[in-house]
């Protein structure tokens, strides 16, 4: 599985941005979006189990971010609304082939990663 993120951008607080993660190879069973701000650890913000379409969100983004995945187009999205300056970070897409119902915000459970795309909120 190879992952390529897109959607990098700079927005004002309160604005919206959508990130995309195009994948090749077999359809991942689980996909996640992580972010890492300078000097901070990588944190999971959203995850989806693609077959059952169950979604999971960190408390910090719940109600503002939406993760989705389109198996036909082979792309996952992260729609981000009501953005805050503290959302500024490098965002990474991650994927795994085996199902998982817990620990979906642990980076080490994902085998495949994209290169990252920068989101800046001012």
PDB file of C-alpha atoms in Angstrom:
ATOM      1  CA  UNK A   1       0.000   0.000   0.000  1.00  0.00           C
ATOM      2  CA  UNK A   2       1.296   3.410  -0.931  1.00  0.00           C
ATOM      3  CA  UNK A   3      -0.251   6.593   0.398  1.00  0.00           C
ATOM      4  CA  UNK A   4      -0.056  10.107  -1.014  1.00  0.00           C
ATOM      5  CA  UNK A   5      -1.600  13.027   0.844  1.00  0.00           C
ATOM      6  CA  UNK A   6      -2.758  16.277  -0.699  1.00  0.00           C
ATOM      7  CA  UNK A   7      -4.672  19.346   0.411  1.00  0.00           C
ATOM      8  CA  UNK A   8      -1.912  21.317   2.089  1.00  0.00           C
ATOM      9  CA  UNK A   9      -2.961  24.837   2.918  1.00  0.00           C
ATOM     10  CA  UNK A  10      -3.039  27.904   5.120  1.00  0.00           C
ATOM     11  CA  UNK A  11      -6.372  29.134   6.446  1.00  0.00           C
ATOM     12  CA  UNK A  12      -7.650  31.600   8.975  1.00  0.00           C
ATOM     13  CA  UNK A  13      -9.140  30.448  12.247  1.00  0.00           C
ATOM     14  CA  UNK A  14     -12.692  29.299  11.728  1.00  0.00           C
ATOM     15  CA  UNK A  15     -11.996  28.207   8.190  1.00  0.00           C
ATOM     16  CA  UNK A  16     -12.170  24.784   6.581  1.00  0.00           C
ATOM     17  CA  UNK A  17      -9.818  22.516   4.713  1.00  0.00           C
ATOM     18  CA  UNK A  18     -10.070  19.037   3.248  1.00  0.00           C
ATOM     19  CA  UNK A  19      -7.115  16.671   3.098  1.00  0.00           C
ATOM     20  CA  UNK A  20      -7.041  13.708   0.756  1.00  0.00           C
ATOM     21  CA  UNK A  21      -5.054  10.484   0.951  1.00  0.00           C
ATOM     22  CA  UNK A  22      -4.877   8.504  -2.279  1.00  0.00           C
ATOM     23  CA  UNK A  23      -3.812   4.894  -1.912  1.00  0.00           C
ATOM     24  CA  UNK A  24      -2.595   2.210  -4.251  1.00  0.00           C
ATOM     25  CA  UNK A  25      -2.530  -1.516  -3.716  1.00  0.00           C
ATOM     26  CA  UNK A  26      -5.147  -3.410  -1.763  1.00  0.00           C
ATOM     27  CA  UNK A  27      -7.821  -1.494   0.116  1.00  0.00           C
ATOM     28  CA  UNK A  28      -6.722  -0.836   3.679  1.00  0.00           C
ATOM     29  CA  UNK A  29      -8.953  -2.224   6.406  1.00  0.00           C
ATOM     30  CA  UNK A  30      -8.161   0.652   8.751  1.00  0.00           C
ATOM     31  CA  UNK A  31      -7.017   4.156   7.924  1.00  0.00           C
ATOM     32  CA  UNK A  32      -6.046   6.965  10.218  1.00  0.00           C
ATOM     33  CA  UNK A  33      -5.073  10.587  10.178  1.00  0.00           C
ATOM     34  CA  UNK A  34      -2.327  11.741  12.494  1.00  0.00           C
ATOM     35  CA  UNK A  35      -0.742  15.117  13.074  1.00  0.00           C
ATOM     36  CA  UNK A  36       2.502  16.349  14.497  1.00  0.00           C
ATOM     37  CA  UNK A  37       3.257  19.902  15.513  1.00  0.00           C
ATOM     38  CA  UNK A  38       6.839  21.104  16.034  1.00  0.00           C
ATOM     39  CA  UNK A  39       8.188  19.877  19.348  1.00  0.00           C
ATOM     40  CA  UNK A  40       5.199  17.625  19.976  1.00  0.00           C
ATOM     41  CA  UNK A  41       4.527  13.935  19.596  1.00  0.00           C
ATOM     42  CA  UNK A  42       2.516  12.555  16.716  1.00  0.00           C
ATOM     43  CA  UNK A  43      -1.113  12.213  17.708  1.00  0.00           C
ATOM     44  CA  UNK A  44      -4.001  10.398  16.093  1.00  0.00           C
ATOM     45  CA  UNK A  45      -6.982  12.583  15.300  1.00  0.00           C
ATOM     46  CA  UNK A  46      -9.322  10.387  13.249  1.00  0.00           C
ATOM     47  CA  UNK A  47      -9.613   6.788  12.106  1.00  0.00           C
ATOM     48  CA  UNK A  48     -11.965   4.669  10.039  1.00  0.00           C
ATOM     49  CA  UNK A  49     -12.557   0.962   9.635  1.00  0.00           C
ATOM     50  CA  UNK A  50     -13.343   0.910   5.948  1.00  0.00           C
ATOM     51  CA  UNK A  51     -15.500  -2.223   5.673  1.00  0.00           C
ATOM     52  CA  UNK A  52     -17.951  -1.253   8.428  1.00  0.00           C
ATOM     53  CA  UNK A  53     -17.424   2.504   8.092  1.00  0.00           C
ATOM     54  CA  UNK A  54     -16.958   2.958  11.819  1.00  0.00           C
ATOM     55  CA  UNK A  55     -15.243   6.249  12.559  1.00  0.00           C
ATOM     56  CA  UNK A  56     -13.281   7.395  15.579  1.00  0.00           C
ATOM     57  CA  UNK A  57     -12.167  10.854  16.664  1.00  0.00           C
ATOM     58  CA  UNK A  58      -9.872  12.389  19.219  1.00  0.00           C
ATOM     59  CA  UNK A  59     -11.669  14.616  21.687  1.00  0.00           C
ATOM     60  CA  UNK A  60      -9.744  17.621  20.389  1.00  0.00           C
ATOM     61  CA  UNK A  61     -11.364  17.361  16.943  1.00  0.00           C
ATOM     62  CA  UNK A  62     -14.695  15.686  17.644  1.00  0.00           C
ATOM     63  CA  UNK A  63     -17.520  17.606  16.019  1.00  0.00           C
ATOM     64  CA  UNK A  64     -15.138  19.543  13.779  1.00  0.00           C
ATOM     65  CA  UNK A  65     -13.323  16.894  11.724  1.00  0.00           C
ATOM     66  CA  UNK A  66     -14.844  14.170   9.565  1.00  0.00           C
ATOM     67  CA  UNK A  67     -12.995  11.178   8.175  1.00  0.00           C
ATOM     68  CA  UNK A  68     -14.325   9.297   5.182  1.00  0.00           C
ATOM     69  CA  UNK A  69     -13.098   6.801   2.631  1.00  0.00           C
ATOM     70  CA  UNK A  70     -14.135   5.957  -0.913  1.00  0.00           C
ATOM     71  CA  UNK A  71     -13.122   2.444  -1.918  1.00  0.00           C
ATOM     72  CA  UNK A  72     -14.004   3.032  -5.553  1.00  0.00           C
ATOM     73  CA  UNK A  73     -11.882   6.147  -5.893  1.00  0.00           C
ATOM     74  CA  UNK A  74      -9.256   4.677  -3.547  1.00  0.00           C
ATOM     75  CA  UNK A  75      -9.003   7.782  -1.429  1.00  0.00           C
ATOM     76  CA  UNK A  76      -9.575   8.781   2.172  1.00  0.00           C
ATOM     77  CA  UNK A  77     -10.498  12.277   3.267  1.00  0.00           C
ATOM     78  CA  UNK A  78     -10.233  14.401   6.353  1.00  0.00           C
ATOM     79  CA  UNK A  79     -12.673  17.280   6.303  1.00  0.00           C
ATOM     80  CA  UNK A  80     -11.670  19.899   8.854  1.00  0.00           C
ATOM     81  CA  UNK A  81     -14.089  22.628   9.902  1.00  0.00           C
ATOM     82  CA  UNK A  82     -13.874  25.392  12.492  1.00  0.00           C
ATOM     83  CA  UNK A  83     -10.111  25.213  12.380  1.00  0.00           C
ATOM     84  CA  UNK A  84      -8.114  26.605  15.281  1.00  0.00           C
ATOM     85  CA  UNK A  85      -4.503  27.762  15.470  1.00  0.00           C
ATOM     86  CA  UNK A  86      -3.754  24.709  17.612  1.00  0.00           C
ATOM     87  CA  UNK A  87      -4.692  22.516  14.640  1.00  0.00           C
ATOM     88  CA  UNK A  88      -1.537  23.725  12.900  1.00  0.00           C
ATOM     89  CA  UNK A  89       0.633  20.683  12.209  1.00  0.00           C
ATOM     90  CA  UNK A  90       1.940  18.276   9.617  1.00  0.00           C
ATOM     91  CA  UNK A  91      -0.838  15.822   8.889  1.00  0.00           C
ATOM     92  CA  UNK A  92      -0.144  12.213   7.972  1.00  0.00           C
ATOM     93  CA  UNK A  93      -2.311   9.499   6.532  1.00  0.00           C
ATOM     94  CA  UNK A  94      -1.759   5.949   7.763  1.00  0.00           C
ATOM     95  CA  UNK A  95      -3.127   2.541   6.832  1.00  0.00           C
ATOM     96  CA  UNK A  96      -3.134  -1.073   7.967  1.00  0.00           C
ATOM     97  CA  UNK A  97      -4.399  -4.236   6.311  1.00  0.00           C
ATOM     98  CA  UNK A  98      -5.680  -6.049   9.373  1.00  0.00           C
ATOM     99  CA  UNK A  99      -8.750  -5.013  11.337  1.00  0.00           C
ATOM    100  CA  UNK A 100      -8.446  -3.403  14.708  1.00  0.00           C
ATOM    101  CA  UNK A 101     -11.171  -2.189  17.036  1.00  0.00           C
ATOM    102  CA  UNK A 102      -9.048  -0.492  19.676  1.00  0.00           C
ATOM    103  CA  UNK A 103      -5.795   1.446  19.828  1.00  0.00           C
ATOM    104  CA  UNK A 104      -6.530   3.035  16.461  1.00  0.00           C
ATOM    105  CA  UNK A 105      -4.747   6.210  17.555  1.00  0.00           C
ATOM    106  CA  UNK A 106      -1.486   4.418  18.222  1.00  0.00           C
ATOM    107  CA  UNK A 107       0.959   5.186  15.432  1.00  0.00           C
ATOM    108  CA  UNK A 108       2.751   1.849  15.781  1.00  0.00           C
ATOM    109  CA  UNK A 109      -0.287  -0.166  14.718  1.00  0.00           C
ATOM    110  CA  UNK A 110      -0.114   1.245  11.205  1.00  0.00           C
ATOM    111  CA  UNK A 111       2.230  -0.261   8.635  1.00  0.00           C
ATOM    112  CA  UNK A 112       1.904   2.295   5.870  1.00  0.00           C
ATOM    113  CA  UNK A 113       2.358   6.058   5.975  1.00  0.00           C
ATOM    114  CA  UNK A 114       2.132   8.987   3.627  1.00  0.00           C
ATOM    115  CA  UNK A 115       4.713  11.721   3.353  1.00  0.00           C
ATOM    116  CA  UNK A 116       2.643  14.311   5.209  1.00  0.00           C
ATOM    117  CA  UNK A 117       0.952  17.549   4.265  1.00  0.00           C
ATOM    118  CA  UNK A 118       1.172  20.850   6.128  1.00  0.00           C
ATOM    119  CA  UNK A 119      -1.837  22.599   7.618  1.00  0.00           C
ATOM    120  CA  UNK A 120      -1.381  26.103   9.012  1.00  0.00           C
ATOM    121  CA  UNK A 121      -4.136  27.979  10.828  1.00  0.00           C
ATOM    122  CA  UNK A 122      -3.600  31.617  11.764  1.00  0.00           C
TER     123      UNK A 122
END
